[in-house]
């Protein structure tokens, strides 16, 4: 597999790693908070399949490619999504007043994904991939800071 194909594979599989890792992180969060697992056991099963199968596919495709380091970046994305959702403070994690997806979670995931793209594309020089990754990471920073300032604002 050529370098460009390996990078495209990494980007595609990372979407599933983020979603599966976040689902597993929701399950780990209930365990850390000593709540009964209840319906979150579904998140463990779904996240393991949704993130684990692409991780296995990535290990086969990326470790045999020209850029085997992409597999370790994919593994990093998966593990960090789990840790991020599991350890995020409740004030930031809880849904906002409109019942929307927590803005902080989305922002943090965008930062992680954009930073990974920047780090992986910098080795081949500054190009359009670097700028796109930086833009995604910057958008995530704005979303995360907005959520944090809403929480810290005196009521």
mmCIF file of C-alpha atoms in Angstrom:
data_model
loop_
_atom_site.group_PDB
_atom_site.id
_atom_site.type_symbol
_atom_site.label_atom_id
_atom_site.label_comp_id
_atom_site.label_asym_id
_atom_site.label_seq_id
_atom_site.Cartn_x
_atom_site.Cartn_y
_atom_site.Cartn_z
ATOM 1 C CA UNK A 1 0.000 0.000 0.000
ATOM 2 C CA UNK A 2 1.387 3.389 -0.986
ATOM 3 C CA UNK A 3 1.843 6.227 1.479
ATOM 4 C CA UNK A 4 -1.162 8.227 0.241
ATOM 5 C CA UNK A 5 -3.455 5.208 0.356
ATOM 6 C CA UNK A 6 -2.287 4.369 3.876
ATOM 7 C CA UNK A 7 -3.008 7.906 5.064
ATOM 8 C CA UNK A 8 -6.476 7.845 3.495
ATOM 9 C CA UNK A 9 -7.141 4.510 5.180
ATOM 10 C CA UNK A 10 -6.031 5.982 8.501
ATOM 11 C CA UNK A 11 -8.375 8.957 8.132
ATOM 12 C CA UNK A 12 -11.323 6.765 7.189
ATOM 13 C CA UNK A 13 -10.796 4.243 9.995
ATOM 14 C CA UNK A 14 -10.235 6.998 12.578
ATOM 15 C CA UNK A 15 -13.872 8.038 12.266
ATOM 16 C CA UNK A 16 -14.924 4.618 13.527
ATOM 17 C CA UNK A 17 -12.200 4.620 16.186
ATOM 18 C CA UNK A 18 -13.499 7.909 17.602
ATOM 19 C CA UNK A 19 -17.115 6.745 17.716
ATOM 20 C CA UNK A 20 -16.297 3.295 19.115
ATOM 21 C CA UNK A 21 -13.841 4.711 21.638
ATOM 22 C CA UNK A 22 -16.377 7.270 22.839
ATOM 23 C CA UNK A 23 -18.945 4.513 23.350
ATOM 24 C CA UNK A 24 -16.488 2.427 25.373
ATOM 25 C CA UNK A 25 -15.546 5.574 27.291
ATOM 26 C CA UNK A 26 -19.215 6.077 28.233
ATOM 27 C CA UNK A 27 -19.244 2.566 29.690
ATOM 28 C CA UNK A 28 -15.970 3.128 31.579
ATOM 29 C CA UNK A 29 -17.418 6.409 32.878
ATOM 30 C CA UNK A 30 -20.330 4.582 34.514
ATOM 31 C CA UNK A 31 -17.909 2.128 36.113
ATOM 32 C CA UNK A 32 -15.696 4.918 37.472
ATOM 33 C CA UNK A 33 -18.728 6.710 38.894
ATOM 34 C CA UNK A 34 -19.863 3.433 40.515
ATOM 35 C CA UNK A 35 -23.230 3.574 38.833
ATOM 36 C CA UNK A 36 -25.055 0.419 37.770
ATOM 37 C CA UNK A 37 -24.097 -0.361 34.148
ATOM 38 C CA UNK A 38 -27.703 -0.766 32.967
ATOM 39 C CA UNK A 39 -28.046 0.241 29.340
ATOM 40 C CA UNK A 40 -24.402 1.310 29.050
ATOM 41 C CA UNK A 41 -23.387 -2.340 28.649
ATOM 42 C CA UNK A 42 -24.697 -1.830 25.116
ATOM 43 C CA UNK A 43 -22.117 0.915 24.630
ATOM 44 C CA UNK A 44 -19.343 -1.492 25.580
ATOM 45 C CA UNK A 45 -20.500 -4.128 23.093
ATOM 46 C CA UNK A 46 -21.245 -1.609 20.335
ATOM 47 C CA UNK A 47 -18.042 0.376 20.883
ATOM 48 C CA UNK A 48 -15.888 -2.746 20.943
ATOM 49 C CA UNK A 49 -17.313 -3.852 17.613
ATOM 50 C CA UNK A 50 -17.506 -0.412 16.036
ATOM 51 C CA UNK A 51 -13.970 0.550 17.076
ATOM 52 C CA UNK A 52 -12.320 -2.846 17.439
ATOM 53 C CA UNK A 53 -13.060 -4.228 13.986
ATOM 54 C CA UNK A 54 -11.588 -1.174 12.187
ATOM 55 C CA UNK A 55 -8.611 -1.365 14.566
ATOM 56 C CA UNK A 56 -8.027 -4.958 13.488
ATOM 57 C CA UNK A 57 -8.426 -3.984 9.818
ATOM 58 C CA UNK A 58 -6.030 -1.086 10.362
ATOM 59 C CA UNK A 59 -3.442 -3.359 11.916
ATOM 60 C CA UNK A 60 -3.526 -5.616 8.874
ATOM 61 C CA UNK A 61 -3.479 -2.829 6.290
ATOM 62 C CA UNK A 62 -1.329 -0.189 7.972
ATOM 63 C CA UNK A 63 1.382 -2.334 9.537
ATOM 64 C CA UNK A 64 2.161 -3.814 6.113
ATOM 65 C CA UNK A 65 2.137 -0.423 4.348
ATOM 66 C CA UNK A 66 4.937 2.063 3.687
ATOM 67 C CA UNK A 67 3.936 3.965 6.864
ATOM 68 C CA UNK A 68 3.393 1.478 9.728
ATOM 69 C CA UNK A 69 3.418 4.349 12.228
ATOM 70 C CA UNK A 70 -0.103 5.205 11.102
ATOM 71 C CA UNK A 71 -1.396 2.149 12.933
ATOM 72 C CA UNK A 72 -0.012 3.473 16.204
ATOM 73 C CA UNK A 73 -1.658 6.835 15.485
ATOM 74 C CA UNK A 74 -4.928 4.969 14.910
ATOM 75 C CA UNK A 75 -4.477 3.116 18.206
ATOM 76 C CA UNK A 76 -3.764 6.463 19.907
ATOM 77 C CA UNK A 77 -7.006 7.928 18.544
ATOM 78 C CA UNK A 78 -8.991 4.932 19.827
ATOM 79 C CA UNK A 79 -7.462 4.947 23.321
ATOM 80 C CA UNK A 80 -7.656 8.720 23.701
ATOM 81 C CA UNK A 81 -11.350 8.738 22.769
ATOM 82 C CA UNK A 82 -11.958 6.215 25.554
ATOM 83 C CA UNK A 83 -9.924 8.203 28.096
ATOM 84 C CA UNK A 84 -11.428 11.527 27.053
ATOM 85 C CA UNK A 85 -15.033 10.463 27.532
ATOM 86 C CA UNK A 86 -14.318 8.418 30.661
ATOM 87 C CA UNK A 87 -12.471 11.169 32.538
ATOM 88 C CA UNK A 88 -14.221 14.349 31.382
ATOM 89 C CA UNK A 89 -15.688 16.375 34.285
ATOM 90 C CA UNK A 90 -19.461 16.103 34.693
ATOM 91 C CA UNK A 91 -20.027 19.840 34.298
ATOM 92 C CA UNK A 92 -18.554 19.732 30.818
ATOM 93 C CA UNK A 93 -19.835 16.286 29.867
ATOM 94 C CA UNK A 94 -23.508 16.821 30.690
ATOM 95 C CA UNK A 95 -25.838 17.898 27.934
ATOM 96 C CA UNK A 96 -26.452 21.601 27.585
ATOM 97 C CA UNK A 97 -29.785 23.283 28.260
ATOM 98 C CA UNK A 98 -31.061 22.470 24.761
ATOM 99 C CA UNK A 99 -30.253 18.762 25.197
ATOM 100 C CA UNK A 100 -27.560 18.804 22.490
ATOM 101 C CA UNK A 101 -24.455 16.659 22.297
ATOM 102 C CA UNK A 102 -21.863 18.009 24.722
ATOM 103 C CA UNK A 103 -19.931 20.658 22.832
ATOM 104 C CA UNK A 104 -16.806 19.971 24.861
ATOM 105 C CA UNK A 105 -16.679 16.329 23.784
ATOM 106 C CA UNK A 106 -17.007 17.240 20.120
ATOM 107 C CA UNK A 107 -14.369 19.959 20.482
ATOM 108 C CA UNK A 108 -11.908 17.666 22.239
ATOM 109 C CA UNK A 109 -12.349 14.950 19.615
ATOM 110 C CA UNK A 110 -11.773 17.495 16.835
ATOM 111 C CA UNK A 111 -8.597 18.693 18.548
ATOM 112 C CA UNK A 112 -7.319 15.139 18.822
ATOM 113 C CA UNK A 113 -8.175 14.276 15.229
ATOM 114 C CA UNK A 114 -6.823 17.555 13.769
ATOM 115 C CA UNK A 115 -3.589 17.316 15.763
ATOM 116 C CA UNK A 116 -3.071 13.745 14.556
ATOM 117 C CA UNK A 117 -3.502 14.848 10.954
ATOM 118 C CA UNK A 118 -1.049 17.732 11.439
ATOM 119 C CA UNK A 119 1.583 15.495 13.032
ATOM 120 C CA UNK A 120 1.254 12.855 10.340
ATOM 121 C CA UNK A 121 1.390 15.278 7.412
ATOM 122 C CA UNK A 122 4.278 17.392 8.704
ATOM 123 C CA UNK A 123 6.751 14.621 7.932
ATOM 124 C CA UNK A 124 6.130 15.118 4.207
ATOM 125 C CA UNK A 125 6.260 18.913 4.408
ATOM 126 C CA UNK A 126 3.654 21.598 4.859
ATOM 127 C CA UNK A 127 0.787 20.981 2.482
ATOM 128 C CA UNK A 128 -2.977 21.117 2.225
ATOM 129 C CA UNK A 129 -3.350 18.213 4.695
ATOM 130 C CA UNK A 130 -1.439 20.148 7.331
ATOM 131 C CA UNK A 131 -3.666 23.191 6.881
ATOM 132 C CA UNK A 132 -6.860 21.112 6.991
ATOM 133 C CA UNK A 133 -5.693 19.342 10.153
ATOM 134 C CA UNK A 134 -4.775 22.645 11.756
ATOM 135 C CA UNK A 135 -8.166 24.121 10.856
ATOM 136 C CA UNK A 136 -9.991 21.132 12.351
ATOM 137 C CA UNK A 137 -7.874 21.329 15.529
ATOM 138 C CA UNK A 138 -8.450 25.084 15.805
ATOM 139 C CA UNK A 139 -12.205 24.600 15.412
ATOM 140 C CA UNK A 140 -12.068 22.013 18.192
ATOM 141 C CA UNK A 141 -10.149 24.415 20.428
ATOM 142 C CA UNK A 142 -12.804 27.084 19.904
ATOM 143 C CA UNK A 143 -15.625 24.638 20.695
ATOM 144 C CA UNK A 144 -13.893 23.300 23.804
ATOM 145 C CA UNK A 145 -13.041 26.749 25.152
ATOM 146 C CA UNK A 146 -16.599 27.928 24.518
ATOM 147 C CA UNK A 147 -17.970 25.012 26.560
ATOM 148 C CA UNK A 148 -15.472 25.605 29.372
ATOM 149 C CA UNK A 149 -16.268 29.323 29.568
ATOM 150 C CA UNK A 150 -20.000 28.566 29.734
ATOM 151 C CA UNK A 151 -19.343 26.278 32.704
ATOM 152 C CA UNK A 152 -17.023 28.774 34.426
ATOM 153 C CA UNK A 153 -19.291 31.771 33.872
ATOM 154 C CA UNK A 154 -20.869 32.920 37.140
ATOM 155 C CA UNK A 155 -24.623 32.442 37.171
#
